[in-house]
XYZ file of C-alpha atoms in Angstrom:
741
model
C 0.000 0.000 0.000
C 1.272 3.465 -0.856
C 1.661 6.422 1.480
C 1.601 10.077 0.393
C 4.842 11.782 -0.464
C 6.329 13.904 2.305
C 7.369 17.542 1.855
C 11.073 16.612 1.717
C 10.551 13.900 -0.911
C 11.499 14.653 -4.516
C 8.732 14.826 -7.114
C 10.776 12.975 -9.712
C 13.820 10.751 -9.821
C 15.681 9.161 -12.699
C 12.970 9.898 -15.243
C 10.213 8.651 -12.927
C 7.378 10.781 -11.654
C 7.081 9.808 -7.980
C 3.517 9.018 -6.889
C 3.898 7.856 -3.284
C 5.976 5.967 -0.747
C 6.102 2.185 -0.697
C 8.416 1.917 2.304
C 11.485 3.260 4.054
C 14.390 1.919 6.072
C 17.841 2.776 7.314
C 19.241 2.569 3.807
C 16.764 4.755 1.952
C 13.225 5.190 0.702
C 11.326 3.141 -1.867
C 8.883 5.154 -3.964
C 6.178 4.212 -6.391
C 7.141 5.877 -9.640
C 5.879 6.113 -13.176
C 7.970 6.403 -16.315
C 7.098 8.828 -19.074
C 5.684 5.891 -21.022
C 3.322 5.073 -18.177
C 5.003 2.008 -16.666
C 4.944 1.712 -12.876
C 8.176 1.031 -10.986
C 9.489 0.672 -7.452
C 12.234 3.307 -7.194
C 14.768 2.972 -4.352
C 16.661 6.136 -3.428
C 19.700 5.876 -1.163
C 19.899 8.287 1.755
C 22.505 11.011 1.712
C 24.698 9.657 4.537
C 25.125 6.345 2.690
C 25.556 8.100 -0.653
C 28.592 9.898 0.725
C 30.311 6.644 1.740
C 32.646 5.484 -1.103
C 32.637 1.924 0.209
C 28.857 1.838 0.180
C 28.727 3.235 -3.358
C 31.073 0.476 -4.495
C 28.909 -2.196 -2.863
C 25.727 -0.686 -4.259
C 27.268 -0.492 -7.719
C 28.316 -4.133 -7.548
C 24.907 -5.276 -6.319
C 23.103 -3.434 -9.118
C 25.386 -4.941 -11.721
C 24.742 -8.438 -10.378
C 20.990 -7.940 -10.071
C 20.743 -6.824 -13.674
C 21.956 -10.254 -14.716
C 19.034 -12.023 -13.027
C 16.656 -13.109 -15.763
C 13.538 -14.909 -14.571
C 9.818 -14.249 -14.960
C 9.505 -14.934 -11.216
C 12.156 -12.445 -10.046
C 11.420 -8.764 -10.229
C 13.735 -7.211 -12.861
C 15.860 -4.100 -12.528
C 14.581 -1.477 -14.981
C 17.030 1.331 -14.317
C 19.692 2.668 -11.967
C 22.216 5.422 -11.462
C 24.812 4.479 -8.867
C 26.866 7.643 -9.507
C 24.080 10.186 -8.957
C 24.092 12.531 -5.978
C 21.328 10.341 -4.588
C 21.997 6.851 -6.002
C 18.843 5.059 -7.093
C 17.606 1.879 -8.637
C 14.208 1.000 -10.120
C 12.517 -2.374 -10.516
C 9.240 -3.397 -12.090
C 6.326 -2.764 -9.776
C 4.155 -5.715 -8.748
C 0.580 -4.599 -7.880
C -0.168 -7.232 -5.290
C 0.201 -8.130 -1.608
C 3.179 -9.910 -0.119
C 2.868 -13.600 0.628
C 3.120 -12.678 4.313
C 0.062 -10.442 4.095
C -1.889 -12.938 2.006
C -1.365 -15.793 4.482
C -1.940 -13.581 7.524
C -5.230 -12.288 6.158
C -6.523 -15.265 4.174
C -4.997 -18.294 5.894
C -2.703 -21.073 4.629
C -2.577 -21.913 0.948
C -3.952 -25.248 -0.277
C -1.437 -27.971 -1.243
C -1.598 -27.359 -4.980
C -0.970 -23.637 -4.542
C 2.010 -24.324 -2.267
C 3.583 -26.638 -4.832
C 3.035 -24.203 -7.702
C 4.490 -21.399 -5.595
C 7.482 -23.612 -4.794
C 8.124 -24.307 -8.441
C 7.985 -20.667 -9.495
C 10.227 -19.517 -6.656
C 12.663 -22.378 -7.291
C 13.028 -21.045 -10.818
C 13.550 -17.536 -9.469
C 16.303 -18.758 -7.131
C 17.934 -20.712 -9.926
C 18.200 -17.472 -11.911
C 19.564 -15.569 -8.908
C 22.213 -18.230 -8.328
C 23.172 -18.315 -12.009
C 23.830 -14.580 -11.724
C 26.342 -15.241 -8.968
C 24.134 -14.036 -6.147
C 22.828 -15.527 -2.942
C 19.566 -13.924 -1.937
C 20.014 -14.518 1.834
C 16.569 -13.165 2.728
C 13.959 -15.422 1.111
C 10.975 -14.587 3.302
C 7.205 -14.265 2.826
C 7.628 -10.499 2.978
C 9.968 -10.624 -0.015
C 7.553 -12.464 -2.283
C 4.849 -10.393 -3.953
C 1.753 -12.014 -5.453
C 1.033 -10.421 -8.810
C -1.809 -11.081 -11.255
C 0.435 -13.206 -13.446
C 2.422 -14.995 -10.747
C 4.666 -14.353 -7.716
C 7.811 -12.237 -7.801
C 10.890 -12.582 -5.621
C 12.144 -9.133 -4.632
C 15.064 -7.595 -2.726
C 17.669 -9.963 -4.096
C 20.995 -8.813 -2.828
C 20.246 -5.089 -2.639
C 17.681 -3.990 -0.089
C 19.852 -4.376 3.001
C 23.313 -3.937 1.536
C 24.166 -1.039 3.799
C 23.274 -3.043 6.886
C 25.257 -6.106 5.891
C 22.199 -8.263 5.396
C 23.083 -9.022 1.834
C 26.821 -8.568 1.820
C 28.426 -11.000 4.267
C 31.566 -9.231 5.369
C 32.670 -11.039 8.460
C 32.680 -14.404 10.163
C 30.110 -14.647 12.950
C 27.811 -12.012 11.429
C 24.155 -13.138 11.432
C 22.237 -11.623 8.507
C 18.699 -12.007 7.253
C 15.407 -12.616 9.042
C 15.411 -14.925 12.094
C 12.963 -17.758 11.600
C 13.705 -17.907 7.860
C 17.475 -18.431 8.011
C 19.491 -21.555 7.323
C 21.392 -23.063 10.280
C 24.697 -21.931 8.798
C 23.345 -18.370 8.668
C 21.917 -18.616 12.178
C 25.346 -19.565 13.503
C 27.139 -16.899 11.477
C 29.150 -19.454 9.478
C 29.806 -17.045 6.617
C 32.047 -19.301 4.596
C 29.381 -22.017 4.486
C 26.527 -19.710 3.514
C 25.810 -20.163 -0.172
C 22.960 -21.059 -2.533
C 21.874 -23.935 -0.263
C 20.984 -21.362 2.390
C 18.407 -19.872 0.018
C 16.874 -23.335 -0.423
C 16.498 -23.711 3.347
C 14.878 -20.271 3.520
C 12.553 -21.289 0.698
C 11.557 -24.296 2.778
C 10.744 -22.017 5.708
C 8.718 -19.763 3.434
C 6.752 -22.678 1.962
C 6.110 -24.135 5.420
C 4.669 -20.776 6.440
C 2.500 -20.700 3.304
C 1.236 -24.256 3.939
C 0.603 -24.023 7.695
C 0.128 -20.334 8.431
C 2.985 -20.246 10.953
C 6.810 -20.175 10.689
C 8.376 -23.647 11.022
C 10.555 -22.598 13.974
C 7.923 -20.586 15.806
C 7.978 -16.970 16.859
C 9.587 -15.018 19.660
C 12.972 -13.521 20.483
C 15.579 -13.678 17.715
C 17.990 -15.714 19.876
C 15.296 -18.337 20.508
C 14.472 -18.515 16.792
C 18.127 -18.944 15.870
C 18.551 -21.716 18.473
C 15.503 -23.628 17.239
C 16.645 -23.283 13.633
C 19.951 -24.959 14.459
C 18.754 -27.622 16.914
C 15.016 -28.324 16.510
C 12.964 -30.043 13.860
C 10.538 -27.835 11.945
C 6.933 -27.678 13.118
C 4.849 -28.965 10.203
C 1.694 -29.562 12.213
C -1.445 -29.294 10.141
C 0.068 -31.069 7.163
C -1.274 -34.514 7.944
C -3.151 -36.509 5.343
C -2.472 -37.821 1.879
C -3.140 -34.463 0.204
C -0.040 -33.038 1.918
C 2.336 -35.935 1.174
C 4.191 -34.223 -1.669
C 4.353 -30.933 0.218
C 5.811 -32.503 3.372
C 8.431 -34.404 1.394
C 9.494 -31.210 -0.362
C 9.660 -29.252 2.905
C 11.744 -31.867 4.712
C 14.215 -31.947 1.810
C 14.590 -28.160 1.810
C 14.869 -27.981 5.617
C 17.745 -30.438 5.976
C 20.211 -29.116 8.544
C 23.186 -30.089 6.392
C 23.512 -27.804 3.328
C 24.797 -30.746 1.286
C 21.554 -32.625 1.939
C 19.314 -30.003 0.362
C 18.263 -30.141 -3.294
C 19.283 -27.300 -5.562
C 16.545 -25.146 -7.150
C 16.725 -27.005 -10.463
C 16.176 -30.323 -8.696
C 13.217 -28.849 -6.818
C 11.698 -27.635 -10.047
C 12.068 -31.050 -11.648
C 10.640 -32.882 -8.638
C 7.384 -30.898 -8.472
C 4.599 -32.372 -10.575
C 2.221 -29.403 -10.581
C 2.228 -27.386 -13.788
C 2.671 -23.634 -13.650
C -0.476 -21.841 -14.874
C 0.704 -19.207 -17.306
C -0.261 -15.642 -16.445
C -3.301 -16.471 -14.291
C -4.463 -16.334 -10.689
C -6.459 -19.572 -10.881
C -3.916 -21.426 -8.722
C -4.720 -19.235 -5.724
C -7.774 -19.347 -3.419
C -10.559 -16.844 -4.066
C -9.805 -14.943 -0.856
C -6.249 -14.264 -1.976
C -7.433 -13.230 -5.435
C -9.742 -10.680 -3.841
C -6.849 -9.309 -1.793
C -4.723 -9.095 -4.923
C -7.553 -7.283 -6.670
C -7.785 -4.765 -3.843
C -4.077 -4.036 -4.086
C -4.204 -3.697 -7.865
C -7.227 -1.421 -7.722
C -5.273 1.088 -5.635
C -3.226 1.710 -8.724
C -6.326 2.798 -10.631
C -6.609 5.950 -8.515
C -3.061 7.139 -9.144
C -2.357 10.515 -10.738
C -2.470 10.564 -14.502
C 0.429 10.566 -16.922
C 1.661 14.003 -17.832
C 0.730 14.878 -21.400
C 3.606 14.961 -23.867
C 3.991 17.412 -26.676
C 3.498 16.215 -30.223
C 5.113 17.894 -33.215
C 2.590 18.690 -35.895
C -1.082 17.799 -36.099
C -2.490 14.897 -34.194
C -3.702 11.714 -35.880
C -6.916 12.029 -37.837
C -6.436 15.760 -38.314
C -6.750 16.589 -34.628
C -4.714 19.237 -32.836
C -1.179 18.676 -31.517
C -0.675 17.555 -27.964
C -2.455 14.203 -28.165
C -1.921 11.632 -25.452
C 1.279 9.650 -25.215
C 0.826 6.004 -26.059
C 1.022 4.062 -22.812
C 3.567 1.322 -22.448
C 1.819 -0.861 -19.909
C -0.960 -3.414 -19.764
C 0.231 -5.418 -16.785
C -2.863 -4.937 -14.661
C -5.341 -5.986 -17.339
C -5.223 -9.700 -16.467
C -6.496 -9.009 -12.999
C -8.763 -6.194 -14.086
C -10.450 -8.768 -16.338
C -11.551 -10.216 -13.074
C -12.963 -6.893 -11.769
C -10.198 -5.495 -9.618
C -11.753 -2.089 -9.081
C -15.164 -3.481 -8.262
C -13.744 -6.061 -5.884
C -11.858 -3.449 -3.951
C -14.897 -1.205 -3.809
C -17.437 -3.958 -3.341
C -18.893 -2.681 -0.082
C -19.329 0.811 -1.524
C -20.829 -0.602 -4.684
C -23.259 -2.692 -2.672
C -24.387 0.260 -0.600
C -24.754 2.448 -3.652
C -26.837 0.017 -5.665
C -28.968 -1.345 -2.855
C -30.932 1.874 -2.562
C -30.933 3.176 -6.109
C -33.871 3.059 -8.489
C -34.379 4.402 -11.979
C -36.177 7.644 -12.640
C -38.536 8.115 -15.543
C -37.622 10.323 -18.542
C -39.491 11.924 -20.930
C -28.501 9.119 -44.952
C -26.313 5.691 -44.656
C -22.935 4.538 -45.911
C -21.354 1.155 -45.147
C -17.719 0.265 -45.131
C -15.877 -2.904 -44.215
C -18.902 -5.180 -44.302
C -16.611 -8.044 -45.106
C -13.656 -6.713 -43.173
C -12.489 -4.364 -45.927
C -13.531 -1.413 -47.994
C -13.528 2.309 -47.282
C -15.432 3.761 -44.379
C -17.905 5.793 -46.383
C -17.539 8.113 -49.345
C -14.540 10.294 -48.808
C -15.854 12.709 -51.389
C -19.052 13.620 -49.555
C -17.172 15.860 -47.137
C -19.954 16.193 -44.540
C -19.669 15.313 -40.853
C -20.246 11.675 -39.959
C -20.802 9.429 -37.018
C -20.033 5.738 -37.144
C -21.397 2.471 -35.861
C -18.655 -0.086 -35.276
C -20.426 -3.391 -34.626
C -20.486 -7.140 -35.020
C -23.108 -7.563 -37.744
C -22.128 -10.985 -39.035
C -20.407 -12.843 -36.191
C -21.415 -14.385 -32.866
C -22.607 -11.050 -31.481
C -24.607 -10.077 -34.534
C -27.963 -10.000 -32.725
C -26.720 -7.293 -30.344
C -24.749 -5.564 -33.101
C -27.728 -5.332 -35.410
C -29.877 -3.921 -32.615
C -27.245 -1.293 -31.919
C -27.075 -0.256 -35.544
C -30.866 0.029 -35.652
C -30.963 2.145 -32.510
C -28.309 4.543 -33.765
C -29.858 4.741 -37.216
C -33.251 5.646 -35.761
C -31.765 8.445 -33.648
C -29.852 9.806 -36.647
C -32.882 9.714 -38.930
C -34.880 11.681 -36.372
C -32.043 14.189 -36.035
C -31.688 14.772 -39.764
C -35.469 15.094 -40.213
C -35.847 17.647 -37.449
C -36.630 21.185 -38.564
C -33.800 23.585 -37.821
C -31.083 20.973 -37.601
C -27.816 22.944 -38.002
C -26.221 20.303 -40.234
C -26.910 16.880 -41.704
C -24.995 13.860 -40.468
C -24.129 10.703 -42.383
C -23.966 7.278 -40.755
C -20.940 5.105 -41.508
C -21.091 1.423 -40.541
C -18.182 -0.951 -39.965
C -18.730 -4.688 -39.407
C -15.880 -6.449 -37.600
C -17.644 -9.835 -37.355
C -16.665 -9.970 -33.675
C -13.020 -10.563 -34.616
C -10.464 -8.428 -32.721
C -8.096 -8.257 -35.696
C -10.871 -7.017 -37.940
C -11.969 -4.642 -35.193
C -8.546 -2.992 -35.214
C -8.709 -2.705 -39.014
C -12.199 -1.184 -38.855
C -11.028 1.249 -36.208
C -8.079 2.270 -38.384
C -10.388 3.012 -41.321
C -12.734 5.097 -39.203
C -9.883 6.876 -37.435
C -8.316 7.674 -40.794
C -11.454 9.448 -42.044
C -11.306 12.999 -40.610
C -15.028 13.473 -41.260
C -15.896 10.783 -38.689
C -16.407 12.645 -35.416
C -17.328 9.783 -33.073
C -17.900 6.037 -33.021
C -20.624 4.049 -31.252
C -19.359 0.546 -30.571
C -17.798 -1.966 -30.936
C -20.228 -4.667 -29.834
C -18.006 -7.186 -28.050
C -15.389 -6.836 -25.355
C -12.490 -8.314 -27.314
C -13.246 -6.086 -30.289
C -13.523 -3.029 -28.038
C -10.148 -3.757 -26.463
C -8.568 -4.113 -29.899
C -10.125 -0.912 -31.209
C -9.608 1.355 -28.205
C -5.859 2.034 -28.710
C -6.525 3.000 -32.333
C -9.275 5.425 -31.382
C -7.151 6.682 -28.505
C -4.291 7.565 -30.815
C -6.627 9.390 -33.195
C -8.506 11.181 -30.375
C -11.714 9.734 -31.860
C -14.462 9.449 -29.197
C -15.648 5.861 -28.680
C -19.033 5.284 -27.019
C -19.103 1.678 -25.796
C -22.702 0.543 -25.351
C -22.606 -3.211 -24.773
C -19.025 -4.176 -23.773
C -19.176 -4.995 -20.098
C -16.090 -6.954 -19.127
C -13.948 -5.144 -16.621
C -10.947 -5.303 -18.908
C -12.365 -2.319 -20.779
C -12.876 -0.307 -17.611
C -9.327 -1.126 -16.557
C -8.013 -0.171 -19.991
C -9.489 3.287 -19.670
C -8.272 3.723 -16.111
C -4.819 2.415 -16.849
C -4.428 4.673 -19.848
C -5.305 7.445 -17.383
C -4.715 10.007 -20.092
C -7.467 8.404 -22.155
C -9.581 11.062 -23.746
C -11.885 9.036 -25.927
C -13.664 6.186 -24.123
C -17.198 6.708 -22.829
C -18.943 3.652 -21.361
C -22.717 3.978 -21.376
C -23.379 1.033 -19.052
C -22.021 -0.328 -15.764
C -19.501 -3.125 -16.066
C -20.531 -6.747 -15.631
C -19.089 -6.856 -12.147
C -21.743 -4.369 -10.984
C -24.341 -7.074 -11.564
C -22.988 -8.842 -8.487
C -24.319 -6.237 -6.049
C -28.053 -6.578 -6.800
C -27.691 -10.366 -6.840
C -26.100 -10.266 -3.393
C -28.816 -7.907 -2.195
C -31.521 -10.321 -3.331
C -29.806 -13.231 -1.602
C -29.852 -11.235 1.629
C -33.390 -9.883 1.263
C -35.282 -12.849 -0.206
C -37.813 -14.286 2.271
C -36.539 -17.539 3.714
C -33.127 -17.149 2.108
C -30.745 -17.588 4.996
C -28.210 -19.942 3.469
C -27.955 -19.543 -0.316
C -25.858 -21.718 -2.566
C -23.624 -19.953 -5.094
C -22.456 -22.065 -8.019
C -19.599 -20.684 -10.087
C -19.205 -22.221 -13.537
C -15.749 -21.601 -14.929
C -17.000 -22.181 -18.449
C -17.129 -18.370 -18.582
C -13.610 -17.985 -17.220
C -12.391 -15.322 -14.839
C -15.518 -13.189 -15.109
C -17.756 -15.776 -13.469
C -15.042 -16.448 -10.892
C -14.764 -12.829 -9.845
C -18.528 -12.224 -9.928
C -19.282 -15.255 -7.767
C -16.485 -14.369 -5.357
C -17.758 -10.834 -5.007
C -21.314 -12.080 -4.369
C -20.029 -14.376 -1.619
C -18.041 -11.531 -0.082
C -20.894 -9.037 -0.178
C -23.307 -11.479 1.429
C -20.863 -12.430 4.172
C -19.764 -8.842 4.831
C -23.392 -7.907 5.369
C -24.087 -10.607 7.942
C -25.124 -13.472 5.678
C -23.617 -16.833 4.821
C -23.236 -18.718 1.548
C -22.482 -22.242 0.403
C -20.114 -21.644 -2.549
C -19.199 -24.313 -5.075
C -17.182 -24.280 -8.308
C -17.392 -26.506 -11.379
C -14.691 -26.637 -14.070
C -15.240 -25.942 -17.764
C -16.796 -28.867 -19.610
C -18.912 -30.193 -16.754
C -22.036 -29.938 -18.920
C -20.523 -32.246 -21.533
C -19.076 -34.683 -18.996
C -20.558 -35.612 -15.615
C -23.218 -32.903 -15.642
C -24.416 -30.702 -12.800
C -26.328 -33.394 -10.909
C -23.598 -34.250 -8.357
C -22.807 -30.666 -7.378
C -26.479 -29.654 -7.204
C -27.230 -32.693 -5.027
C -24.363 -31.821 -2.685
C -25.528 -28.209 -2.387
C -29.105 -29.251 -1.642
C -27.899 -31.769 0.931
C -26.032 -28.937 2.673
C -29.378 -27.281 3.390
C -29.315 -24.288 1.032
C -32.577 -22.382 0.695
C -31.765 -20.215 -2.355
C -29.653 -20.837 -5.442
C -27.501 -18.542 -7.560
C -25.766 -19.667 -10.738
C -22.936 -17.727 -12.425
C -22.241 -19.201 -15.833
C -23.441 -19.475 -19.448
C -27.077 -19.962 -20.526
C -26.593 -23.644 -21.377
C -25.336 -24.324 -17.864
C -28.130 -22.281 -16.324
C -30.671 -24.392 -18.198
C -29.102 -27.647 -17.032
C -28.985 -26.443 -13.418
C -32.604 -25.313 -13.642
C -33.664 -28.791 -14.740
C -31.706 -30.404 -11.892
C -33.311 -28.127 -9.292
C -36.786 -28.760 -10.665
C -36.236 -32.517 -10.705
C -35.135 -32.355 -7.066
C -38.216 -30.351 -6.086
C -36.198 -27.385 -4.845
C -38.701 -24.728 -3.671
C -36.378 -21.793 -3.016
C -35.692 -18.683 -5.101
C -33.301 -19.067 -8.023
C -31.112 -16.348 -9.510
C -28.673 -15.884 -12.356
C -27.089 -13.066 -14.350
C -27.023 -11.420 -17.766
C -25.306 -14.190 -19.797
C -28.339 -16.398 -19.116
C -30.728 -13.715 -20.368
C -30.694 -15.513 -23.683
C -33.326 -17.510 -25.612
C -31.048 -20.534 -25.192
C -31.872 -20.592 -21.478
C -35.615 -20.600 -22.120
C -35.429 -23.204 -24.883
C -33.238 -25.681 -23.010
C -34.710 -25.236 -19.551
C -38.347 -25.336 -20.632
C -40.725 -25.214 -17.673
C -37.760 -25.407 -15.294
C -36.914 -21.789 -16.203
C -40.128 -20.507 -14.639
C -39.596 -18.209 -11.684
C -35.885 -17.598 -12.204
C -34.784 -13.998 -11.540
C -32.020 -12.446 -13.631
C -29.981 -9.248 -13.451
C -28.951 -7.410 -16.610
C -27.372 -4.160 -17.750
C -29.889 -3.722 -20.588
C -33.591 -3.016 -20.321
C -36.722 -3.904 -22.265
C -38.001 -0.578 -23.613
C -41.345 -2.139 -24.556
C -42.123 -2.250 -20.825
C -41.116 1.359 -20.122
C -43.696 4.157 -20.422
C -41.054 6.749 -21.255
C -39.892 4.675 -24.235
C -43.265 4.591 -25.995
C -42.305 6.856 -28.881
C -39.049 5.002 -29.450
C -40.778 1.613 -29.448
C -43.421 2.821 -31.900
C -40.828 4.249 -34.277
C -38.795 1.061 -34.036
C -41.826 -1.110 -34.830
C -42.718 1.101 -37.780
C -39.232 0.586 -39.205
C -38.709 -3.104 -38.476
C -42.094 -4.674 -37.853
C -41.116 -5.985 -34.432
C -40.213 -4.715 -31.000
C -36.676 -3.627 -30.094
C -34.224 -6.210 -28.776
C -31.400 -5.955 -26.231
C -29.194 -2.863 -26.556
C -31.395 -1.106 -29.147
C -32.700 1.458 -26.651
C -29.284 1.935 -25.074
C -27.738 2.580 -28.504
C -30.511 5.038 -29.343
C -29.717 6.852 -26.102
C -25.973 6.841 -26.818
C -26.626 8.370 -30.223
C -28.968 10.949 -28.693
C -26.300 11.904 -26.164
C -23.770 12.241 -28.966
C -26.057 14.283 -31.206
C -26.847 16.720 -28.398
C -23.160 17.265 -27.749
C -22.488 17.821 -31.434
C -25.063 20.635 -31.540
C -24.181 22.396 -28.301
C -22.263 25.159 -30.033
C -23.725 27.849 -32.250
C -21.586 26.937 -35.236
C -20.677 23.610 -36.750
C -19.937 20.417 -34.858
C -16.878 20.353 -32.570
C -13.790 18.472 -33.622
C -12.827 15.121 -32.108
C -10.553 16.477 -29.397
C -13.178 18.925 -28.139
C -16.029 16.423 -28.338
C -14.786 13.823 -25.847
C -14.800 16.094 -22.750
C -18.209 17.429 -23.791
C -19.570 13.882 -23.817
C -18.180 13.140 -20.369
C -19.812 16.255 -18.960
C -23.188 15.404 -20.496
C -26.178 13.858 -18.758
C -29.278 12.387 -20.330
C -32.723 11.226 -19.277
C -32.909 8.561 -21.938
C -35.561 6.111 -23.023
C -33.671 3.254 -21.321
C -32.321 4.977 -18.207
C -30.614 8.084 -16.878
C -26.983 8.626 -17.868
C -24.055 10.354 -16.151
C -20.294 9.914 -16.386
C -17.102 10.519 -14.474
C -14.450 12.902 -15.850
C -12.528 9.749 -16.880
C -15.434 8.508 -19.004
C -16.667 5.810 -16.640
C -20.376 5.228 -16.263
C -21.997 6.697 -13.140
C -25.681 6.560 -14.013
C -28.419 4.011 -13.494
C -28.374 0.759 -15.298
C -28.990 -2.639 -13.675
C -32.367 -4.266 -14.241
C -34.261 -7.275 -12.961
C -36.101 -9.813 -15.086
C -38.153 -12.851 -14.143
C -39.133 -15.787 -16.318
C -42.925 -15.905 -16.541
C -44.886 -18.089 -18.955
C -41.747 -18.918 -20.903
C -40.614 -15.311 -21.424
C -38.271 -12.811 -19.801
C -40.409 -10.169 -18.077
C -38.822 -6.901 -16.967
C -39.475 -6.215 -13.284
C -37.724 -2.863 -13.173
C -34.472 -1.357 -11.924
C -32.550 -3.558 -9.526
C -33.173 -1.173 -6.644
C -36.902 -2.013 -6.768
C -37.032 -5.779 -7.362
C -40.688 -6.156 -6.537
């Protein structure tokens, strides 16, 4: 966690803008810094009294040179240093996560599989440190950070150089952290302290991770050192077959004789668990939530200073466009809803009492992934729809195009309209590569003033950097994964993204509220189906947390991808019913929701049943049949046919298409209305791209679907979660989630 800078702290160091303090010690201060490209770093600045010591400078210089040779994905890399500066400094990549010590203290011991995976990754980190000619000498839970893509070993050979903790200069000197030292370190046998000492420390660290307590207890340093040399490690709590491999590994690492310990390469080879690449799935949900909270703190950091551009900006815009960011490291965790997890209690309180208030010419390009975006010779101002019109999201994409088209037709037909707008349409087929190509065509047409779309999350993520570079406003109507919210926040100098809906993670709060408020629902079951990946994992975890933090209890269960095609949901549903649950919530795809609904009906389950937006799909109704009756669902889109304020829109839509509007049609109509109002705010012609984006963020709208408002960063702050219930084989809108009945 960061602390504010103090008056005596510098504002910048070594090309880093300093954002806060990460820690301080006798040697110096560690700051959180940001490079000009946007990358975060931990920047260590040496204090003046040490900087004036030639011997210290020589040691610091040597340590930096060694550390730069460490190459491992599981060891934090050195990104810069100046050992000759007035205030010597060094920077390393910043890991936005808690230490292992904090994770175990707050969330409890790790399960056996997680311990083994952690052991394998850290063994590889130590192997790299040893290959670089270093001995870490302080492998402790505090020096392992849990990041969204794996753990990182930090402080190798540098952090305590001035205090002798990493440079062993004399026989009999005890260095490191008591309780996590090898016997040879505990006795000050300097000549015998080498790479094997790190392996012993790793064993202590893993024992702590597996049991929740250090293997040689706690207390006075002298007592810890004595036990390390003379006593056997305390591995209580690791009984049972599931811990067999862990105990064997720990006893090998904790051999008193350095020659009896395996080297890191042998440890790596002996562990059978595979390393999950770039994921958090190997960690318990509680630890993932803690990691998310740490990562979300980074989302509130000060923005990147704008850089000066020479000449006009892309797409004909003015100079001074945003610098292209050089980081995406937090997106993996943000895909799991980091910001919402950290702010879950606030989100719950905010949504639990909020209800909705009532409110009062075409060109196509790229339909097959190519072709110009409209007629470059027409010269008039244009707005664009960037949608999936032919791929898996075509139903939503087509509804969005229809909604925007209707708003534009009304605008152009209105008497006194200051100018006529042309609609340009790009179809990306739901393919991210095509989405980037479509975005490039639209961005390259200076007549296009704003884009509504894309339809899907992957396409939106691919298109956003292109629109960002061109300063072309992008109004995202249907993308809801939290990766897009994180993208905007992490860009921090983003000037183009406007989300017109809450992210998917916000759907967790009304679901948790219903579990708490439903009559007779005192012990709900929450089934997470990983067929939808990290999004269902984070949503289910947040629901469990919100219920428990507000005095309730849940019975959570998880099924892996493919359960529908293999053993089915019968066993897990039976186990949950046998546990005495009185309500059921399912987080997964519509096919899974249908199968679960049939299982609950067959078992005669009488309690309330809930699910979320992915199941708000005809597939759920078709496959579940009568078992779908009575299910309650939460969604970010509404049914305008059920809203009095949307009567004119629904009539106009039916006149054009012969049927009622589908999901996202009303929201797209509102997004276009918001855009058109902003384009006509001035007395002259429409504003250019760069001026339009801040106007959109300052706008509010009482739309046909809901009321809209936005943060200065372009994040959605209006209303927008709705409840549906299945009645007589159809989804029936109940109203905003704040008024479920």
